[in-house]
Amino acid sequence: MTTMKFTEEHEWLDVDGDIVTVGITAHAAEQLGDVVFIELPEVGDEFAKDDEIVVIESVKAASDILSPLDGEVVEVNQALTESPGKVNDDPQGDAWFFKLKVE
């Protein structure tokens, strides 16, 4: 069973054991406007809490997404690099950014 959590930075976390799927909330996507570019981490990269992990650019602004926890990236949503606008279409579903194996 998974547990959905939210951060003050408008990220959502879907916790399933030691794997955490991370994306941004619908509110964050709305505030950004049309997303035009996303730079995702590489599988195998390790991050500490609050490290910059994703760069997202929209027609309004550029933002950094910070790692919500310490962990290793085990999967990224490569579809977002090809179609970043998916973040606006389904931010809390198919437009997840990455999965972390937490320490």
PDB file of N, CA and C in Angstrom:
ATOM      1  N   MET A   1       0.846  -1.189   0.000  1.00  0.00           N
ATOM      2  CA  MET A   1       0.000   0.000   0.000  1.00  0.00           C
ATOM      3  C   MET A   1       0.885   1.243   0.000  1.00  0.00           C
ATOM      4  N   THR A   2       0.511   2.215  -0.810  1.00  0.00           N
ATOM      5  CA  THR A   2       1.289   3.446  -0.872  1.00  0.00           C
ATOM      6  C   THR A   2       0.624   4.528  -0.027  1.00  0.00           C
ATOM      7  N   THR A   3       1.437   5.503   0.361  1.00  0.00           N
ATOM      8  CA  THR A   3       0.968   6.635   1.149  1.00  0.00           C
ATOM      9  C   THR A   3       1.372   7.911   0.430  1.00  0.00           C
ATOM     10  N   MET A   4       0.414   8.807   0.159  1.00  0.00           N
ATOM     11  CA  MET A   4       0.693  10.079  -0.495  1.00  0.00           C
ATOM     12  C   MET A   4       0.944  11.138   0.574  1.00  0.00           C
ATOM     13  N   LYS A   5       2.068  11.861   0.413  1.00  0.00           N
ATOM     14  CA  LYS A   5       2.403  12.961   1.320  1.00  0.00           C
ATOM     15  C   LYS A   5       2.711  14.191   0.485  1.00  0.00           C
ATOM     16  N   PHE A   6       2.641  15.359   1.120  1.00  0.00           N
ATOM     17  CA  PHE A   6       2.902  16.615   0.434  1.00  0.00           C
ATOM     18  C   PHE A   6       3.906  17.436   1.233  1.00  0.00           C
ATOM     19  N   THR A   7       4.748  18.208   0.513  1.00  0.00           N
ATOM     20  CA  THR A   7       5.736  19.058   1.178  1.00  0.00           C
ATOM     21  C   THR A   7       5.299  20.518   1.113  1.00  0.00           C
ATOM     22  N   GLU A   8       5.943  21.346   1.908  1.00  0.00           N
ATOM     23  CA  GLU A   8       5.659  22.787   1.879  1.00  0.00           C
ATOM     24  C   GLU A   8       6.081  23.413   0.552  1.00  0.00           C
ATOM     25  N   GLU A   9       6.976  22.730  -0.182  1.00  0.00           N
ATOM     26  CA  GLU A   9       7.473  23.220  -1.472  1.00  0.00           C
ATOM     27  C   GLU A   9       6.578  22.772  -2.623  1.00  0.00           C
ATOM     28  N   HIS A  10       5.392  22.256  -2.316  1.00  0.00           N
ATOM     29  CA  HIS A  10       4.409  21.825  -3.311  1.00  0.00           C
ATOM     30  C   HIS A  10       4.876  20.630  -4.134  1.00  0.00           C
ATOM     31  N   GLU A  11       5.594  19.724  -3.485  1.00  0.00           N
ATOM     32  CA  GLU A  11       5.923  18.446  -4.084  1.00  0.00           C
ATOM     33  C   GLU A  11       5.003  17.401  -3.478  1.00  0.00           C
ATOM     34  N   TRP A  12       4.742  16.345  -4.235  1.00  0.00           N
ATOM     35  CA  TRP A  12       4.023  15.207  -3.674  1.00  0.00           C
ATOM     36  C   TRP A  12       4.967  14.018  -3.647  1.00  0.00           C
ATOM     37  N   LEU A  13       4.769  13.193  -2.641  1.00  0.00           N
ATOM     38  CA  LEU A  13       5.582  11.997  -2.449  1.00  0.00           C
ATOM     39  C   LEU A  13       4.640  10.814  -2.324  1.00  0.00           C
ATOM     40  N   ASP A  14       4.857   9.812  -3.141  1.00  0.00           N
ATOM     41  CA  ASP A  14       4.082   8.578  -3.053  1.00  0.00           C
ATOM     42  C   ASP A  14       5.026   7.521  -2.486  1.00  0.00           C
ATOM     43  N   VAL A  15       4.826   7.181  -1.225  1.00  0.00           N
ATOM     44  CA  VAL A  15       5.740   6.306  -0.487  1.00  0.00           C
ATOM     45  C   VAL A  15       5.244   4.858  -0.573  1.00  0.00           C
ATOM     46  N   ASP A  16       6.127   3.993  -1.079  1.00  0.00           N
ATOM     47  CA  ASP A  16       5.825   2.565  -1.181  1.00  0.00           C
ATOM     48  C   ASP A  16       7.041   1.806  -0.663  1.00  0.00           C
ATOM     49  N   GLY A  17       7.039   1.505   0.638  1.00  0.00           N
ATOM     50  CA  GLY A  17       8.210   0.874   1.259  1.00  0.00           C
ATOM     51  C   GLY A  17       9.369   1.851   1.271  1.00  0.00           C
ATOM     52  N   ASP A  18      10.518   1.450   0.676  1.00  0.00           N
ATOM     53  CA  ASP A  18      11.675   2.351   0.638  1.00  0.00           C
ATOM     54  C   ASP A  18      11.813   3.072  -0.698  1.00  0.00           C
ATOM     55  N   ILE A  19      10.771   2.992  -1.547  1.00  0.00           N
ATOM     56  CA  ILE A  19      10.763   3.710  -2.823  1.00  0.00           C
ATOM     57  C   ILE A  19       9.763   4.860  -2.733  1.00  0.00           C
ATOM     58  N   VAL A  20      10.241   6.056  -3.077  1.00  0.00           N
ATOM     59  CA  VAL A  20       9.405   7.254  -3.016  1.00  0.00           C
ATOM     60  C   VAL A  20       9.348   7.871  -4.414  1.00  0.00           C
ATOM     61  N   THR A  21       8.148   7.967  -4.974  1.00  0.00           N
ATOM     62  CA  THR A  21       7.932   8.632  -6.261  1.00  0.00           C
ATOM     63  C   THR A  21       7.649  10.103  -5.970  1.00  0.00           C
ATOM     64  N   VAL A  22       8.288  11.005  -6.755  1.00  0.00           N
ATOM     65  CA  VAL A  22       8.207  12.444  -6.480  1.00  0.00           C
ATOM     66  C   VAL A  22       7.722  13.203  -7.708  1.00  0.00           C
ATOM     67  N   GLY A  23       6.813  14.149  -7.481  1.00  0.00           N
ATOM     68  CA  GLY A  23       6.339  15.054  -8.520  1.00  0.00           C
ATOM     69  C   GLY A  23       5.939  16.368  -7.884  1.00  0.00           C
ATOM     70  N   ILE A  24       5.332  17.247  -8.681  1.00  0.00           N
ATOM     71  CA  ILE A  24       4.847  18.514  -8.127  1.00  0.00           C
ATOM     72  C   ILE A  24       3.323  18.503  -8.119  1.00  0.00           C
ATOM     73  N   THR A  25       2.763  19.305  -7.235  1.00  0.00           N
ATOM     74  CA  THR A  25       1.310  19.364  -7.086  1.00  0.00           C
ATOM     75  C   THR A  25       0.669  20.117  -8.255  1.00  0.00           C
ATOM     76  N   ALA A  26      -0.625  19.940  -8.382  1.00  0.00           N
ATOM     77  CA  ALA A  26      -1.378  20.674  -9.397  1.00  0.00           C
ATOM     78  C   ALA A  26      -1.250  22.180  -9.165  1.00  0.00           C
ATOM     79  N   HIS A  27      -1.233  22.597  -7.904  1.00  0.00           N
ATOM     80  CA  HIS A  27      -1.073  24.028  -7.589  1.00  0.00           C
ATOM     81  C   HIS A  27       0.268  24.543  -8.116  1.00  0.00           C
ATOM     82  N   ALA A  28       1.341  23.797  -7.899  1.00  0.00           N
ATOM     83  CA  ALA A  28       2.671  24.214  -8.373  1.00  0.00           C
ATOM     84  C   ALA A  28       2.694  24.293  -9.892  1.00  0.00           C
ATOM     85  N   ALA A  29       2.107  23.301 -10.552  1.00  0.00           N
ATOM     86  CA  ALA A  29       2.075  23.300 -12.018  1.00  0.00           C
ATOM     87  C   ALA A  29       1.303  24.505 -12.547  1.00  0.00           C
ATOM     88  N   GLU A  30       0.197  24.830 -11.879  1.00  0.00           N
ATOM     89  CA  GLU A  30      -0.604  25.985 -12.278  1.00  0.00           C
ATOM     90  C   GLU A  30       0.188  27.281 -12.109  1.00  0.00           C
ATOM     91  N   GLN A  31       0.912  27.401 -11.003  1.00  0.00           N
ATOM     92  CA  GLN A  31       1.711  28.603 -10.751  1.00  0.00           C
ATOM     93  C   GLN A  31       2.843  28.761 -11.770  1.00  0.00           C
ATOM     94  N   LEU A  32       3.419  27.634 -12.209  1.00  0.00           N
ATOM     95  CA  LEU A  32       4.502  27.691 -13.195  1.00  0.00           C
ATOM     96  C   LEU A  32       4.012  28.128 -14.562  1.00  0.00           C
ATOM     97  N   GLY A  33       2.812  27.753 -14.920  1.00  0.00           N
ATOM     98  CA  GLY A  33       2.340  27.993 -16.283  1.00  0.00           C
ATOM     99  C   GLY A  33       2.826  26.868 -17.186  1.00  0.00           C
ATOM    100  N   ASP A  34       2.845  27.111 -18.480  1.00  0.00           N
ATOM    101  CA  ASP A  34       3.199  26.076 -19.451  1.00  0.00           C
ATOM    102  C   ASP A  34       4.665  25.661 -19.306  1.00  0.00           C
ATOM    103  N   VAL A  35       4.878  24.405 -18.950  1.00  0.00           N
ATOM    104  CA  VAL A  35       6.233  23.877 -18.766  1.00  0.00           C
ATOM    105  C   VAL A  35       6.831  23.567 -20.139  1.00  0.00           C
ATOM    106  N   VAL A  36       8.067  24.072 -20.375  1.00  0.00           N
ATOM    107  CA  VAL A  36       8.706  23.906 -21.684  1.00  0.00           C
ATOM    108  C   VAL A  36       9.994  23.086 -21.628  1.00  0.00           C
ATOM    109  N   PHE A  37      10.561  22.865 -20.431  1.00  0.00           N
ATOM    110  CA  PHE A  37      11.822  22.132 -20.319  1.00  0.00           C
ATOM    111  C   PHE A  37      11.940  21.522 -18.928  1.00  0.00           C
ATOM    112  N   ILE A  38      12.448  20.299 -18.874  1.00  0.00           N
ATOM    113  CA  ILE A  38      12.724  19.636 -17.597  1.00  0.00           C
ATOM    114  C   ILE A  38      14.059  18.913 -17.699  1.00  0.00           C
ATOM    115  N   GLU A  39      14.913  19.144 -16.713  1.00  0.00           N
ATOM    116  CA  GLU A  39      16.175  18.408 -16.602  1.00  0.00           C
ATOM    117  C   GLU A  39      16.064  17.490 -15.394  1.00  0.00           C
ATOM    118  N   LEU A  40      16.087  16.181 -15.672  1.00  0.00           N
ATOM    119  CA  LEU A  40      15.930  15.178 -14.621  1.00  0.00           C
ATOM    120  C   LEU A  40      17.286  14.652 -14.178  1.00  0.00           C
ATOM    121  N   PRO A  41      17.360  14.065 -12.991  1.00  0.00           N
ATOM    122  CA  PRO A  41      18.615  13.458 -12.535  1.00  0.00           C
ATOM    123  C   PRO A  41      18.895  12.170 -13.313  1.00  0.00           C
ATOM    124  N   GLU A  42      20.076  11.613 -13.122  1.00  0.00           N
ATOM    125  CA  GLU A  42      20.439  10.342 -13.734  1.00  0.00           C
ATOM    126  C   GLU A  42      20.158   9.208 -12.754  1.00  0.00           C
ATOM    127  N   VAL A  43      19.735   8.064 -13.275  1.00  0.00           N
ATOM    128  CA  VAL A  43      19.568   6.880 -12.438  1.00  0.00           C
ATOM    129  C   VAL A  43      20.922   6.548 -11.820  1.00  0.00           C
ATOM    130  N   GLY A  44      20.928   6.270 -10.528  1.00  0.00           N
ATOM    131  CA  GLY A  44      22.162   5.963  -9.808  1.00  0.00           C
ATOM    132  C   GLY A  44      22.738   7.153  -9.056  1.00  0.00           C
ATOM    133  N   ASP A  45      22.295   8.370  -9.398  1.00  0.00           N
ATOM    134  CA  ASP A  45      22.754   9.557  -8.670  1.00  0.00           C
ATOM    135  C   ASP A  45      22.210   9.523  -7.249  1.00  0.00           C
ATOM    136  N   GLU A  46      23.030   9.975  -6.311  1.00  0.00           N
ATOM    137  CA  GLU A  46      22.607  10.046  -4.911  1.00  0.00           C
ATOM    138  C   GLU A  46      22.472  11.501  -4.495  1.00  0.00           C
ATOM    139  N   PHE A  47      21.450  11.775  -3.704  1.00  0.00           N
ATOM    140  CA  PHE A  47      21.156  13.134  -3.267  1.00  0.00           C
ATOM    141  C   PHE A  47      20.877  13.153  -1.774  1.00  0.00           C
ATOM    142  N   ALA A  48      21.211  14.275  -1.170  1.00  0.00           N
ATOM    143  CA  ALA A  48      20.849  14.531   0.219  1.00  0.00           C
ATOM    144  C   ALA A  48      19.600  15.410   0.212  1.00  0.00           C
ATOM    145  N   LYS A  49      18.852  15.375   1.296  1.00  0.00           N
ATOM    146  CA  LYS A  49      17.670  16.219   1.424  1.00  0.00           C
ATOM    147  C   LYS A  49      18.046  17.668   1.120  1.00  0.00           C
ATOM    148  N   ASP A  50      17.232  18.323   0.327  1.00  0.00           N
ATOM    149  CA  ASP A  50      17.366  19.722  -0.070  1.00  0.00           C
ATOM    150  C   ASP A  50      18.421  19.968  -1.146  1.00  0.00           C
ATOM    151  N   ASP A  51      19.044  18.923  -1.702  1.00  0.00           N
ATOM    152  CA  ASP A  51      19.905  19.094  -2.877  1.00  0.00           C
ATOM    153  C   ASP A  51      19.020  19.385  -4.088  1.00  0.00           C
ATOM    154  N   GLU A  52      19.524  20.231  -5.013  1.00  0.00           N
ATOM    155  CA  GLU A  52      18.812  20.461  -6.267  1.00  0.00           C
ATOM    156  C   GLU A  52      18.815  19.157  -7.060  1.00  0.00           C
ATOM    157  N   ILE A  53      17.635  18.706  -7.480  1.00  0.00           N
ATOM    158  CA  ILE A  53      17.545  17.411  -8.153  1.00  0.00           C
ATOM    159  C   ILE A  53      16.891  17.511  -9.529  1.00  0.00           C
ATOM    160  N   VAL A  54      16.000  18.485  -9.735  1.00  0.00           N
ATOM    161  CA  VAL A  54      15.333  18.690 -11.018  1.00  0.00           C
ATOM    162  C   VAL A  54      15.314  20.179 -11.324  1.00  0.00           C
ATOM    163  N   VAL A  55      15.534  20.515 -12.600  1.00  0.00           N
ATOM    164  CA  VAL A  55      15.354  21.889 -13.072  1.00  0.00           C
ATOM    165  C   VAL A  55      14.131  21.876 -13.980  1.00  0.00           C
ATOM    166  N   ILE A  56      13.212  22.787 -13.718  1.00  0.00           N
ATOM    167  CA  ILE A  56      11.990  22.871 -14.516  1.00  0.00           C
ATOM    168  C   ILE A  56      11.834  24.313 -14.983  1.00  0.00           C
ATOM    169  N   GLU A  57      11.574  24.471 -16.286  1.00  0.00           N
ATOM    170  CA  GLU A  57      11.403  25.807 -16.853  1.00  0.00           C
ATOM    171  C   GLU A  57      10.041  25.901 -17.512  1.00  0.00           C
ATOM    172  N   SER A  58       9.423  27.060 -17.304  1.00  0.00           N
ATOM    173  CA  SER A  58       8.121  27.318 -17.919  1.00  0.00           C
ATOM    174  C   SER A  58       8.195  28.651 -18.648  1.00  0.00           C
ATOM    175  N   VAL A  59       7.102  29.022 -19.278  1.00  0.00           N
ATOM    176  CA  VAL A  59       7.066  30.308 -19.957  1.00  0.00           C
ATOM    177  C   VAL A  59       7.145  31.462 -18.954  1.00  0.00           C
ATOM    178  N   LYS A  60       6.819  31.195 -17.679  1.00  0.00           N
ATOM    179  CA  LYS A  60       6.839  32.224 -16.639  1.00  0.00           C
ATOM    180  C   LYS A  60       8.129  32.276 -15.835  1.00  0.00           C
ATOM    181  N   ALA A  61       8.734  31.103 -15.570  1.00  0.00           N
ATOM    182  CA  ALA A  61       9.832  31.068 -14.605  1.00  0.00           C
ATOM    183  C   ALA A  61      10.647  29.785 -14.738  1.00  0.00           C
ATOM    184  N   ALA A  62      11.806  29.805 -14.099  1.00  0.00           N
ATOM    185  CA  ALA A  62      12.614  28.594 -13.944  1.00  0.00           C
ATOM    186  C   ALA A  62      12.640  28.272 -12.452  1.00  0.00           C
ATOM    187  N   SER A  63      12.540  26.997 -12.129  1.00  0.00           N
ATOM    188  CA  SER A  63      12.527  26.591 -10.732  1.00  0.00           C
ATOM    189  C   SER A  63      13.384  25.364 -10.539  1.00  0.00           C
ATOM    190  N   ASP A  64      13.914  25.249  -9.339  1.00  0.00           N
ATOM    191  CA  ASP A  64      14.639  24.054  -8.951  1.00  0.00           C
ATOM    192  C   ASP A  64      13.750  23.237  -8.042  1.00  0.00           C
ATOM    193  N   ILE A  65      13.724  21.948  -8.266  1.00  0.00           N
ATOM    194  CA  ILE A  65      13.024  21.031  -7.378  1.00  0.00           C
ATOM    195  C   ILE A  65      14.095  20.410  -6.486  1.00  0.00           C
ATOM    196  N   LEU A  66      13.871  20.456  -5.181  1.00  0.00           N
ATOM    197  CA  LEU A  66      14.843  19.937  -4.222  1.00  0.00           C
ATOM    198  C   LEU A  66      14.472  18.528  -3.804  1.00  0.00           C
ATOM    199  N   SER A  67      15.491  17.739  -3.534  1.00  0.00           N
ATOM    200  CA  SER A  67      15.239  16.373  -3.080  1.00  0.00           C
ATOM    201  C   SER A  67      14.552  16.419  -1.718  1.00  0.00           C
ATOM    202  N   PRO A  68      13.417  15.743  -1.581  1.00  0.00           N
ATOM    203  CA  PRO A  68      12.701  15.791  -0.307  1.00  0.00           C
ATOM    204  C   PRO A  68      13.330  14.910   0.773  1.00  0.00           C
ATOM    205  N   LEU A  69      14.194  13.975   0.361  1.00  0.00           N
ATOM    206  CA  LEU A  69      14.798  13.017   1.288  1.00  0.00           C
ATOM    207  C   LEU A  69      16.186  12.637   0.793  1.00  0.00           C
ATOM    208  N   ASP A  70      16.970  11.991   1.652  1.00  0.00           N
ATOM    209  CA  ASP A  70      18.239  11.403   1.228  1.00  0.00           C
ATOM    210  C   ASP A  70      17.925  10.129   0.458  1.00  0.00           C
ATOM    211  N   GLY A  71      18.617   9.901  -0.658  1.00  0.00           N
ATOM    212  CA  GLY A  71      18.382   8.652  -1.369  1.00  0.00           C
ATOM    213  C   GLY A  71      19.076   8.585  -2.714  1.00  0.00           C
ATOM    214  N   GLU A  72      18.866   7.461  -3.377  1.00  0.00           N
ATOM    215  CA  GLU A  72      19.440   7.194  -4.697  1.00  0.00           C
ATOM    216  C   GLU A  72      18.320   7.137  -5.727  1.00  0.00           C
ATOM    217  N   VAL A  73      18.528   7.800  -6.859  1.00  0.00           N
ATOM    218  CA  VAL A  73      17.548   7.783  -7.939  1.00  0.00           C
ATOM    219  C   VAL A  73      17.562   6.400  -8.585  1.00  0.00           C
ATOM    220  N   VAL A  74      16.401   5.742  -8.598  1.00  0.00           N
ATOM    221  CA  VAL A  74      16.304   4.406  -9.185  1.00  0.00           C
ATOM    222  C   VAL A  74      15.516   4.398 -10.491  1.00  0.00           C
ATOM    223  N   GLU A  75      14.796   5.488 -10.771  1.00  0.00           N
ATOM    224  CA  GLU A  75      14.039   5.576 -12.019  1.00  0.00           C
ATOM    225  C   GLU A  75      13.696   7.039 -12.271  1.00  0.00           C
ATOM    226  N   VAL A  76      13.679   7.435 -13.548  1.00  0.00           N
ATOM    227  CA  VAL A  76      13.227   8.774 -13.930  1.00  0.00           C
ATOM    228  C   VAL A  76      12.142   8.636 -14.989  1.00  0.00           C
ATOM    229  N   ASN A  77      11.294   9.633 -15.074  1.00  0.00           N
ATOM    230  CA  ASN A  77      10.203   9.643 -16.045  1.00  0.00           C
ATOM    231  C   ASN A  77      10.715  10.317 -17.319  1.00  0.00           C
ATOM    232  N   GLN A  78      11.385   9.528 -18.149  1.00  0.00           N
ATOM    233  CA  GLN A  78      12.033  10.047 -19.356  1.00  0.00           C
ATOM    234  C   GLN A  78      11.033  10.709 -20.300  1.00  0.00           C
ATOM    235  N   ALA A  79       9.770  10.314 -20.245  1.00  0.00           N
ATOM    236  CA  ALA A  79       8.748  10.900 -21.122  1.00  0.00           C
ATOM    237  C   ALA A  79       8.643  12.411 -20.925  1.00  0.00           C
ATOM    238  N   LEU A  80       8.978  12.899 -19.731  1.00  0.00           N
ATOM    239  CA  LEU A  80       8.868  14.337 -19.461  1.00  0.00           C
ATOM    240  C   LEU A  80       9.916  15.148 -20.209  1.00  0.00           C
ATOM    241  N   THR A  81      11.077  14.575 -20.481  1.00  0.00           N
ATOM    242  CA  THR A  81      12.095  15.330 -21.218  1.00  0.00           C
ATOM    243  C   THR A  81      11.659  15.538 -22.663  1.00  0.00           C
ATOM    244  N   GLU A  82      10.897  14.581 -23.191  1.00  0.00           N
ATOM    245  CA  GLU A  82      10.403  14.689 -24.563  1.00  0.00           C
ATOM    246  C   GLU A  82       9.113  15.508 -24.633  1.00  0.00           C
ATOM    247  N   SER A  83       8.299  15.440 -23.600  1.00  0.00           N
ATOM    248  CA  SER A  83       7.010  16.144 -23.562  1.00  0.00           C
ATOM    249  C   SER A  83       6.811  16.797 -22.192  1.00  0.00           C
ATOM    250  N   PRO A  84       7.552  17.890 -21.919  1.00  0.00           N
ATOM    251  CA  PRO A  84       7.454  18.517 -20.592  1.00  0.00           C
ATOM    252  C   PRO A  84       6.066  19.044 -20.256  1.00  0.00           C
ATOM    253  N   GLY A  85       5.251  19.315 -21.252  1.00  0.00           N
ATOM    254  CA  GLY A  85       3.901  19.812 -21.014  1.00  0.00           C
ATOM    255  C   GLY A  85       3.015  18.830 -20.280  1.00  0.00           C
ATOM    256  N   LYS A  86       3.438  17.556 -20.195  1.00  0.00           N
ATOM    257  CA  LYS A  86       2.665  16.572 -19.433  1.00  0.00           C
ATOM    258  C   LYS A  86       2.514  16.996 -17.977  1.00  0.00           C
ATOM    259  N   VAL A  87       3.480  17.788 -17.488  1.00  0.00           N
ATOM    260  CA  VAL A  87       3.398  18.276 -16.104  1.00  0.00           C
ATOM    261  C   VAL A  87       2.134  19.103 -15.918  1.00  0.00           C
ATOM    262  N   ASN A  88       1.750  19.870 -16.930  1.00  0.00           N
ATOM    263  CA  ASN A  88       0.540  20.679 -16.837  1.00  0.00           C
ATOM    264  C   ASN A  88      -0.723  19.829 -16.993  1.00  0.00           C
ATOM    265  N   ASP A  89      -0.619  18.738 -17.752  1.00  0.00           N
ATOM    266  CA  ASP A  89      -1.788  17.893 -18.029  1.00  0.00           C
ATOM    267  C   ASP A  89      -2.144  16.970 -16.867  1.00  0.00           C
ATOM    268  N   ASP A  90      -1.131  16.406 -16.197  1.00  0.00           N
ATOM    269  CA  ASP A  90      -1.393  15.409 -15.144  1.00  0.00           C
ATOM    270  C   ASP A  90      -0.285  15.451 -14.082  1.00  0.00           C
ATOM    271  N   PRO A  91      -0.156  16.588 -13.370  1.00  0.00           N
ATOM    272  CA  PRO A  91       0.982  16.749 -12.449  1.00  0.00           C
ATOM    273  C   PRO A  91       1.025  15.742 -11.308  1.00  0.00           C
ATOM    274  N   GLN A  92      -0.118  15.266 -10.866  1.00  0.00           N
ATOM    275  CA  GLN A  92      -0.138  14.344  -9.731  1.00  0.00           C
ATOM    276  C   GLN A  92      -0.424  12.911 -10.163  1.00  0.00           C
ATOM    277  N   GLY A  93      -0.115  12.620 -11.424  1.00  0.00           N
ATOM    278  CA  GLY A  93      -0.325  11.282 -11.952  1.00  0.00           C
ATOM    279  C   GLY A  93       0.841  10.862 -12.829  1.00  0.00           C
ATOM    280  N   ASP A  94       0.611  10.859 -14.143  1.00  0.00           N
ATOM    281  CA  ASP A  94       1.626  10.385 -15.088  1.00  0.00           C
ATOM    282  C   ASP A  94       2.858  11.277 -15.172  1.00  0.00           C
ATOM    283  N   ALA A  95       2.792  12.478 -14.649  1.00  0.00           N
ATOM    284  CA  ALA A  95       3.918  13.411 -14.762  1.00  0.00           C
ATOM    285  C   ALA A  95       4.827  13.405 -13.533  1.00  0.00           C
ATOM    286  N   TRP A  96       4.989  12.231 -12.896  1.00  0.00           N
ATOM    287  CA  TRP A  96       5.953  12.120 -11.797  1.00  0.00           C
ATOM    288  C   TRP A  96       7.354  12.354 -12.362  1.00  0.00           C
ATOM    289  N   PHE A  97       8.287  12.838 -11.530  1.00  0.00           N
ATOM    290  CA  PHE A  97       9.634  13.172 -11.986  1.00  0.00           C
ATOM    291  C   PHE A  97      10.623  12.026 -11.841  1.00  0.00           C
ATOM    292  N   PHE A  98      10.706  11.481 -10.626  1.00  0.00           N
ATOM    293  CA  PHE A  98      11.723  10.456 -10.358  1.00  0.00           C
ATOM    294  C   PHE A  98      11.286   9.600  -9.170  1.00  0.00           C
ATOM    295  N   LYS A  99      11.995   8.476  -9.026  1.00  0.00           N
ATOM    296  CA  LYS A  99      11.777   7.602  -7.879  1.00  0.00           C
ATOM    297  C   LYS A  99      13.090   7.490  -7.132  1.00  0.00           C
ATOM    298  N   LEU A 100      13.005   7.663  -5.814  1.00  0.00           N
ATOM    299  CA  LEU A 100      14.164   7.582  -4.919  1.00  0.00           C
ATOM    300  C   LEU A 100      14.063   6.330  -4.069  1.00  0.00           C
ATOM    301  N   LYS A 101      15.197   5.662  -3.916  1.00  0.00           N
ATOM    302  CA  LYS A 101      15.288   4.624  -2.892  1.00  0.00           C
ATOM    303  C   LYS A 101      15.862   5.323  -1.677  1.00  0.00           C
ATOM    304  N   VAL A 102      15.059   5.439  -0.638  1.00  0.00           N
ATOM    305  CA  VAL A 102      15.475   6.228   0.522  1.00  0.00           C
ATOM    306  C   VAL A 102      16.391   5.412   1.424  1.00  0.00           C
ATOM    307  N   GLU A 103      17.279   6.156   2.083  1.00  0.00           N
ATOM    308  CA  GLU A 103      18.263   5.520   2.971  1.00  0.00           C
ATOM    309  C   GLU A 103      17.715   5.361   4.370  1.00  0.00           C
TER     310      GLU A 103
END
